[in-house]
Amino acid sequence: MKHTRRDFALSAAALLSVPLLSGAGQPAPQRRIDFRGEEAQDLDKISAWLNGLTTLTAAFVQTSPEGKTAQGTFYLARPGRLRFEYRPPSPLLIVATGGNIYVRNSRLNTVDRTSVSDTPLRLLLADDIDLKRNPAVLAINRVPGALVLHARSSTNRMSENLVITFSAPDVQIREWVVKDLQGDPTSVVLSQVQTGTPLPDTLFAVPVKAPSVRKGSD
């Protein structure tokens, strides 16, 4: 099957929960929920873990709504930087740095950019995280061995489209699931998680297109 630029844009958008269409027809921003008791404690615990995190490296497996998988390595350097390094045959590289997210497609030789503030990645990249007071957070549930965070990618949304699972009682991010505009889910599962390992700045350099080659030149 031939892959188009839109195919890869949809893949990246699903992973990042970036809507491809926005604007007219969106509901008014919603107020934040007043969390109390165990819910507030759990949100504070996750916030404290994220705020104490400097770097994270993990293997990831991304599964599309059609069941197709892609693998690679995920790097996070707080605040503000991350990298999804896909293994071949995927042509994608996703880097967040300087307040923007860059998606490079080496097959099409394109680099697309969007603001981190337009995606739920700000939940992981913000300098000072307080999930208890974040209007994007809708609920937190306890299940055996895990805390499950329910959120929306934008406060303009009426319902959740993002679920992040953390291990418990020792907090560590394990998985997230995002839904696109049609409600189709894409999951990202992390494994081999390591934290606190120094990461070179070069990992988070802005991706660039490959230089064009002039025909007929020696």
PDB file of C-alpha atoms in Angstrom:
ATOM      1  CA  MET A   1       0.000   0.000   0.000  1.00  0.00           C
ATOM      2  CA  LYS A   2       1.279   3.449  -0.881  1.00  0.00           C
ATOM      3  CA  HIS A   3       1.761   5.724   2.130  1.00  0.00           C
ATOM      4  CA  THR A   4       0.817   9.370   1.690  1.00  0.00           C
ATOM      5  CA  ARG A   5       1.854  12.414   3.666  1.00  0.00           C
ATOM      6  CA  ARG A   6      -1.594  12.498   5.220  1.00  0.00           C
ATOM      7  CA  ASP A   7      -1.176   8.873   6.392  1.00  0.00           C
ATOM      8  CA  PHE A   8       1.927   9.820   8.333  1.00  0.00           C
ATOM      9  CA  ALA A   9       0.358  13.043   9.574  1.00  0.00           C
ATOM     10  CA  LEU A  10      -2.555  11.011  10.931  1.00  0.00           C
ATOM     11  CA  SER A  11      -0.143   8.627  12.624  1.00  0.00           C
ATOM     12  CA  ALA A  12       1.748  11.438  14.330  1.00  0.00           C
ATOM     13  CA  ALA A  13      -1.458  13.288  15.180  1.00  0.00           C
ATOM     14  CA  ALA A  14      -2.889  10.189  16.808  1.00  0.00           C
ATOM     15  CA  LEU A  15       0.243   9.650  18.868  1.00  0.00           C
ATOM     16  CA  LEU A  16       0.338  13.249  20.025  1.00  0.00           C
ATOM     17  CA  SER A  17      -3.457  13.668  20.145  1.00  0.00           C
ATOM     18  CA  VAL A  18      -3.211  16.696  17.859  1.00  0.00           C
ATOM     19  CA  PRO A  19      -6.537  17.432  16.145  1.00  0.00           C
ATOM     20  CA  LEU A  20      -6.191  17.914  12.385  1.00  0.00           C
ATOM     21  CA  LEU A  21      -9.332  20.046  12.376  1.00  0.00           C
ATOM     22  CA  SER A  22     -10.168  22.727  14.931  1.00  0.00           C
ATOM     23  CA  GLY A  23     -11.843  26.048  15.398  1.00  0.00           C
ATOM     24  CA  ALA A  24     -15.535  26.509  14.585  1.00  0.00           C
ATOM     25  CA  GLY A  25     -18.012  24.495  16.548  1.00  0.00           C
ATOM     26  CA  GLN A  26     -15.826  23.925  19.598  1.00  0.00           C
ATOM     27  CA  PRO A  27     -17.575  24.178  22.986  1.00  0.00           C
ATOM     28  CA  ALA A  28     -16.576  26.800  25.504  1.00  0.00           C
ATOM     29  CA  PRO A  29     -13.638  26.001  27.804  1.00  0.00           C
ATOM     30  CA  GLN A  30     -14.600  23.892  30.807  1.00  0.00           C
ATOM     31  CA  ARG A  31     -13.801  24.604  34.442  1.00  0.00           C
ATOM     32  CA  ARG A  32     -11.377  22.417  36.332  1.00  0.00           C
ATOM     33  CA  ILE A  33     -12.647  19.726  38.684  1.00  0.00           C
ATOM     34  CA  ASP A  34     -12.207  20.207  42.431  1.00  0.00           C
ATOM     35  CA  PHE A  35     -10.414  16.987  43.372  1.00  0.00           C
ATOM     36  CA  ARG A  36     -10.431  15.920  47.018  1.00  0.00           C
ATOM     37  CA  GLY A  37      -9.465  13.004  49.223  1.00  0.00           C
ATOM     38  CA  GLU A  38      -7.745  10.012  47.610  1.00  0.00           C
ATOM     39  CA  GLU A  39      -8.091  11.482  44.116  1.00  0.00           C
ATOM     40  CA  ALA A  40      -6.232  14.641  45.154  1.00  0.00           C
ATOM     41  CA  GLN A  41      -3.561  12.566  46.880  1.00  0.00           C
ATOM     42  CA  ASP A  42      -3.046  10.393  43.806  1.00  0.00           C
ATOM     43  CA  LEU A  43      -2.802  13.418  41.496  1.00  0.00           C
ATOM     44  CA  ASP A  44      -0.312  15.049  43.858  1.00  0.00           C
ATOM     45  CA  LYS A  45       1.744  11.836  43.861  1.00  0.00           C
ATOM     46  CA  ILE A  46       1.910  11.711  40.063  1.00  0.00           C
ATOM     47  CA  SER A  47       2.668  15.444  39.888  1.00  0.00           C
ATOM     48  CA  ALA A  48       5.514  15.043  42.380  1.00  0.00           C
ATOM     49  CA  TRP A  49       7.008  12.181  40.353  1.00  0.00           C
ATOM     50  CA  LEU A  50       6.816  14.156  37.114  1.00  0.00           C
ATOM     51  CA  ASN A  51       8.265  17.297  38.716  1.00  0.00           C
ATOM     52  CA  GLY A  52      11.129  15.259  40.166  1.00  0.00           C
ATOM     53  CA  LEU A  53      11.879  13.647  36.816  1.00  0.00           C
ATOM     54  CA  THR A  54      14.918  14.939  34.939  1.00  0.00           C
ATOM     55  CA  THR A  55      15.320  12.378  32.158  1.00  0.00           C
ATOM     56  CA  LEU A  56      13.602   9.193  31.027  1.00  0.00           C
ATOM     57  CA  THR A  57      14.496   6.639  28.375  1.00  0.00           C
ATOM     58  CA  ALA A  58      12.265   3.743  27.332  1.00  0.00           C
ATOM     59  CA  ALA A  59      11.447   1.398  24.493  1.00  0.00           C
ATOM     60  CA  PHE A  60       7.977   1.987  23.066  1.00  0.00           C
ATOM     61  CA  VAL A  61       5.449   0.085  20.999  1.00  0.00           C
ATOM     62  CA  GLN A  62       2.779   2.152  19.249  1.00  0.00           C
ATOM     63  CA  THR A  63      -0.395   0.412  18.068  1.00  0.00           C
ATOM     64  CA  SER A  64      -2.745   2.088  15.582  1.00  0.00           C
ATOM     65  CA  PRO A  65      -6.546   1.678  15.484  1.00  0.00           C
ATOM     66  CA  GLU A  66      -6.031  -0.838  12.655  1.00  0.00           C
ATOM     67  CA  GLY A  67      -3.713  -2.927  14.839  1.00  0.00           C
ATOM     68  CA  LYS A  68      -0.504  -1.921  13.033  1.00  0.00           C
ATOM     69  CA  THR A  69       2.513  -1.505  15.283  1.00  0.00           C
ATOM     70  CA  ALA A  70       5.618   0.675  15.236  1.00  0.00           C
ATOM     71  CA  GLN A  71       8.529   0.492  17.657  1.00  0.00           C
ATOM     72  CA  GLY A  72      11.344   2.696  18.771  1.00  0.00           C
ATOM     73  CA  THR A  73      12.972   4.554  21.644  1.00  0.00           C
ATOM     74  CA  PHE A  74      11.383   7.336  23.668  1.00  0.00           C
ATOM     75  CA  TYR A  75      13.514  10.029  25.321  1.00  0.00           C
ATOM     76  CA  LEU A  76      12.275  12.667  27.751  1.00  0.00           C
ATOM     77  CA  ALA A  77      14.283  15.521  29.259  1.00  0.00           C
ATOM     78  CA  ARG A  78      12.281  17.770  31.535  1.00  0.00           C
ATOM     79  CA  PRO A  79      11.300  20.467  31.212  1.00  0.00           C
ATOM     80  CA  GLY A  80      10.287  20.834  27.613  1.00  0.00           C
ATOM     81  CA  ARG A  81      12.064  18.194  25.519  1.00  0.00           C
ATOM     82  CA  LEU A  82      11.284  14.738  24.168  1.00  0.00           C
ATOM     83  CA  ARG A  83      12.093  12.493  21.223  1.00  0.00           C
ATOM     84  CA  PHE A  84      10.289   9.557  19.590  1.00  0.00           C
ATOM     85  CA  GLU A  85      12.918   7.723  17.549  1.00  0.00           C
ATOM     86  CA  TYR A  86      11.136   5.189  15.344  1.00  0.00           C
ATOM     87  CA  ARG A  87      12.775   2.069  14.017  1.00  0.00           C
ATOM     88  CA  PRO A  88      12.701   1.382  10.260  1.00  0.00           C
ATOM     89  CA  PRO A  89      10.624   0.912   8.196  1.00  0.00           C
ATOM     90  CA  SER A  90       8.811   3.843   9.852  1.00  0.00           C
ATOM     91  CA  PRO A  91      10.104   7.135   8.384  1.00  0.00           C
ATOM     92  CA  LEU A  92       9.028   9.224  11.382  1.00  0.00           C
ATOM     93  CA  LEU A  93      11.049  11.148  13.946  1.00  0.00           C
ATOM     94  CA  ILE A  94       9.246  13.314  16.508  1.00  0.00           C
ATOM     95  CA  VAL A  95      11.124  15.893  18.585  1.00  0.00           C
ATOM     96  CA  ALA A  96       9.785  18.427  21.066  1.00  0.00           C
ATOM     97  CA  THR A  97      12.053  21.347  21.929  1.00  0.00           C
ATOM     98  CA  GLY A  98      11.767  25.086  22.437  1.00  0.00           C
ATOM     99  CA  GLY A  99       7.988  24.968  22.872  1.00  0.00           C
ATOM    100  CA  ASN A 100       7.370  23.252  19.517  1.00  0.00           C
ATOM    101  CA  ILE A 101       6.927  19.692  18.262  1.00  0.00           C
ATOM    102  CA  TYR A 102       8.608  18.720  15.001  1.00  0.00           C
ATOM    103  CA  VAL A 103       7.597  15.670  12.950  1.00  0.00           C
ATOM    104  CA  ARG A 104      10.128  14.639  10.320  1.00  0.00           C
ATOM    105  CA  ASN A 105       9.177  12.191   7.594  1.00  0.00           C
ATOM    106  CA  SER A 106      12.400  10.995   5.970  1.00  0.00           C
ATOM    107  CA  ARG A 107      10.530   9.210   3.171  1.00  0.00           C
ATOM    108  CA  LEU A 108       8.729  12.359   2.068  1.00  0.00           C
ATOM    109  CA  ASN A 109      11.554  14.667   3.219  1.00  0.00           C
ATOM    110  CA  THR A 110       9.169  16.884   5.184  1.00  0.00           C
ATOM    111  CA  VAL A 111       9.291  18.519   8.623  1.00  0.00           C
ATOM    112  CA  ASP A 112       6.001  19.675  10.166  1.00  0.00           C
ATOM    113  CA  ARG A 113       5.752  21.832  13.280  1.00  0.00           C
ATOM    114  CA  THR A 114       3.093  22.464  15.905  1.00  0.00           C
ATOM    115  CA  SER A 115       3.086  24.062  19.351  1.00  0.00           C
ATOM    116  CA  VAL A 116       3.457  21.896  22.445  1.00  0.00           C
ATOM    117  CA  SER A 117       0.671  23.981  23.996  1.00  0.00           C
ATOM    118  CA  ASP A 118      -1.728  22.514  21.407  1.00  0.00           C
ATOM    119  CA  THR A 119      -1.091  18.937  22.564  1.00  0.00           C
ATOM    120  CA  PRO A 120      -1.438  16.930  25.788  1.00  0.00           C
ATOM    121  CA  LEU A 121       2.336  16.597  25.882  1.00  0.00           C
ATOM    122  CA  ARG A 122       2.338  19.720  28.007  1.00  0.00           C
ATOM    123  CA  LEU A 123       1.159  17.428  30.825  1.00  0.00           C
ATOM    124  CA  LEU A 124       4.608  15.799  30.702  1.00  0.00           C
ATOM    125  CA  LEU A 125       6.781  18.706  29.571  1.00  0.00           C
ATOM    126  CA  ALA A 126       5.607  21.631  31.700  1.00  0.00           C
ATOM    127  CA  ASP A 127       8.096  23.126  34.136  1.00  0.00           C
ATOM    128  CA  ASP A 128       5.732  23.033  37.130  1.00  0.00           C
ATOM    129  CA  ILE A 129       3.109  20.285  36.947  1.00  0.00           C
ATOM    130  CA  ASP A 130       0.023  20.368  39.174  1.00  0.00           C
ATOM    131  CA  LEU A 131      -2.444  17.835  37.787  1.00  0.00           C
ATOM    132  CA  LYS A 132      -4.906  18.479  40.605  1.00  0.00           C
ATOM    133  CA  ARG A 133      -5.480  22.006  39.301  1.00  0.00           C
ATOM    134  CA  ASN A 134      -5.120  21.292  35.587  1.00  0.00           C
ATOM    135  CA  PRO A 135      -8.482  21.788  33.797  1.00  0.00           C
ATOM    136  CA  ALA A 136      -7.523  19.146  31.237  1.00  0.00           C
ATOM    137  CA  VAL A 137      -7.603  16.447  33.940  1.00  0.00           C
ATOM    138  CA  LEU A 138     -11.031  14.823  34.300  1.00  0.00           C
ATOM    139  CA  ALA A 139     -10.553  11.835  36.631  1.00  0.00           C
ATOM    140  CA  ILE A 140      -8.064   9.562  38.366  1.00  0.00           C
ATOM    141  CA  ASN A 141      -8.813   5.906  39.102  1.00  0.00           C
ATOM    142  CA  ARG A 142      -7.073   3.301  41.226  1.00  0.00           C
ATOM    143  CA  VAL A 143      -6.804  -0.192  39.746  1.00  0.00           C
ATOM    144  CA  PRO A 144      -4.622  -3.060  40.997  1.00  0.00           C
ATOM    145  CA  GLY A 145      -1.013  -1.958  40.603  1.00  0.00           C
ATOM    146  CA  ALA A 146      -1.779   1.236  38.709  1.00  0.00           C
ATOM    147  CA  LEU A 147      -3.195   4.751  38.682  1.00  0.00           C
ATOM    148  CA  VAL A 148      -5.184   5.663  35.567  1.00  0.00           C
ATOM    149  CA  LEU A 149      -5.406   9.335  34.602  1.00  0.00           C
ATOM    150  CA  HIS A 150      -8.256  10.479  32.353  1.00  0.00           C
ATOM    151  CA  ALA A 151      -7.806  13.784  30.511  1.00  0.00           C
ATOM    152  CA  ARG A 152      -8.619  15.743  27.374  1.00  0.00           C
ATOM    153  CA  SER A 153      -6.112  17.169  24.944  1.00  0.00           C
ATOM    154  CA  SER A 154      -7.812  20.564  25.100  1.00  0.00           C
ATOM    155  CA  THR A 155     -10.045  22.260  27.652  1.00  0.00           C
ATOM    156  CA  ASN A 156     -12.342  23.052  24.706  1.00  0.00           C
ATOM    157  CA  ARG A 157     -13.297  19.379  24.587  1.00  0.00           C
ATOM    158  CA  MET A 158     -16.328  18.129  26.494  1.00  0.00           C
ATOM    159  CA  SER A 159     -15.014  14.579  26.956  1.00  0.00           C
ATOM    160  CA  GLU A 160     -11.752  12.737  27.482  1.00  0.00           C
ATOM    161  CA  ASN A 161      -9.545  11.585  24.632  1.00  0.00           C
ATOM    162  CA  LEU A 162      -6.425  10.755  26.606  1.00  0.00           C
ATOM    163  CA  VAL A 163      -5.780   8.037  29.203  1.00  0.00           C
ATOM    164  CA  ILE A 164      -2.361   7.716  30.878  1.00  0.00           C
ATOM    165  CA  THR A 165      -1.507   4.743  33.086  1.00  0.00           C
ATOM    166  CA  PHE A 166       1.097   4.975  35.856  1.00  0.00           C
ATOM    167  CA  SER A 167       2.369   2.094  37.971  1.00  0.00           C
ATOM    168  CA  ALA A 168       1.563   2.127  41.691  1.00  0.00           C
ATOM    169  CA  PRO A 169       2.466   2.333  44.511  1.00  0.00           C
ATOM    170  CA  ASP A 170       5.835   3.286  42.991  1.00  0.00           C
ATOM    171  CA  VAL A 171       4.819   5.819  40.362  1.00  0.00           C
ATOM    172  CA  GLN A 172       6.205   5.425  36.855  1.00  0.00           C
ATOM    173  CA  ILE A 173       4.571   6.109  33.504  1.00  0.00           C
ATOM    174  CA  ARG A 174       3.650   2.899  31.656  1.00  0.00           C
ATOM    175  CA  GLU A 175       1.211   3.587  28.849  1.00  0.00           C
ATOM    176  CA  TRP A 176      -1.078   6.130  27.233  1.00  0.00           C
ATOM    177  CA  VAL A 177      -3.985   5.874  24.831  1.00  0.00           C
ATOM    178  CA  VAL A 178      -5.246   8.744  22.683  1.00  0.00           C
ATOM    179  CA  LYS A 179      -8.342   8.969  20.509  1.00  0.00           C
ATOM    180  CA  ASP A 180      -8.554  10.858  17.235  1.00  0.00           C
ATOM    181  CA  LEU A 181     -11.511  12.939  16.066  1.00  0.00           C
ATOM    182  CA  GLN A 182     -13.358   9.766  15.049  1.00  0.00           C
ATOM    183  CA  GLY A 183     -12.822   8.188  18.462  1.00  0.00           C
ATOM    184  CA  ASP A 184     -10.289   5.617  17.208  1.00  0.00           C
ATOM    185  CA  PRO A 185      -7.583   4.798  19.789  1.00  0.00           C
ATOM    186  CA  THR A 186      -3.810   4.717  19.374  1.00  0.00           C
ATOM    187  CA  SER A 187      -1.806   3.251  22.249  1.00  0.00           C
ATOM    188  CA  VAL A 188       1.820   3.711  23.280  1.00  0.00           C
ATOM    189  CA  VAL A 189       3.265   1.184  25.735  1.00  0.00           C
ATOM    190  CA  LEU A 190       6.621   1.829  27.417  1.00  0.00           C
ATOM    191  CA  SER A 191       9.095  -0.794  28.647  1.00  0.00           C
ATOM    192  CA  GLN A 192      12.695  -0.909  29.884  1.00  0.00           C
ATOM    193  CA  VAL A 193      12.152   2.477  31.535  1.00  0.00           C
ATOM    194  CA  GLN A 194      15.263   4.190  32.907  1.00  0.00           C
ATOM    195  CA  THR A 195      15.288   7.544  34.693  1.00  0.00           C
ATOM    196  CA  GLY A 196      18.019  10.008  35.595  1.00  0.00           C
ATOM    197  CA  THR A 197      20.406   8.948  32.805  1.00  0.00           C
ATOM    198  CA  PRO A 198      22.252  11.905  31.210  1.00  0.00           C
ATOM    199  CA  LEU A 199      21.045  12.582  27.669  1.00  0.00           C
ATOM    200  CA  PRO A 200      22.997  14.590  25.073  1.00  0.00           C
ATOM    201  CA  ASP A 201      21.459  17.806  23.760  1.00  0.00           C
ATOM    202  CA  THR A 202      21.906  16.504  20.220  1.00  0.00           C
ATOM    203  CA  LEU A 203      18.983  14.118  20.752  1.00  0.00           C
ATOM    204  CA  PHE A 204      16.662  17.123  20.909  1.00  0.00           C
ATOM    205  CA  ALA A 205      18.010  19.135  17.977  1.00  0.00           C
ATOM    206  CA  VAL A 206      15.341  20.424  15.590  1.00  0.00           C
ATOM    207  CA  PRO A 207      14.985  17.931  12.705  1.00  0.00           C
ATOM    208  CA  VAL A 208      15.804  19.247   9.244  1.00  0.00           C
ATOM    209  CA  LYS A 209      15.081  18.101   5.732  1.00  0.00           C
ATOM    210  CA  ALA A 210      17.719  16.248   3.773  1.00  0.00           C
ATOM    211  CA  PRO A 211      19.623  18.537   1.361  1.00  0.00           C
ATOM    212  CA  SER A 212      18.420  18.410  -2.223  1.00  0.00           C
ATOM    213  CA  VAL A 213      20.756  16.938  -4.800  1.00  0.00           C
ATOM    214  CA  ARG A 214      21.116  18.731  -8.141  1.00  0.00           C
ATOM    215  CA  LYS A 215      20.813  16.481 -11.131  1.00  0.00           C
ATOM    216  CA  GLY A 216      23.701  16.490 -13.556  1.00  0.00           C
ATOM    217  CA  SER A 217      26.281  17.669 -11.028  1.00  0.00           C
ATOM    218  CA  ASP A 218      29.579  15.743 -10.701  1.00  0.00           C
TER     219      ASP A 218
END
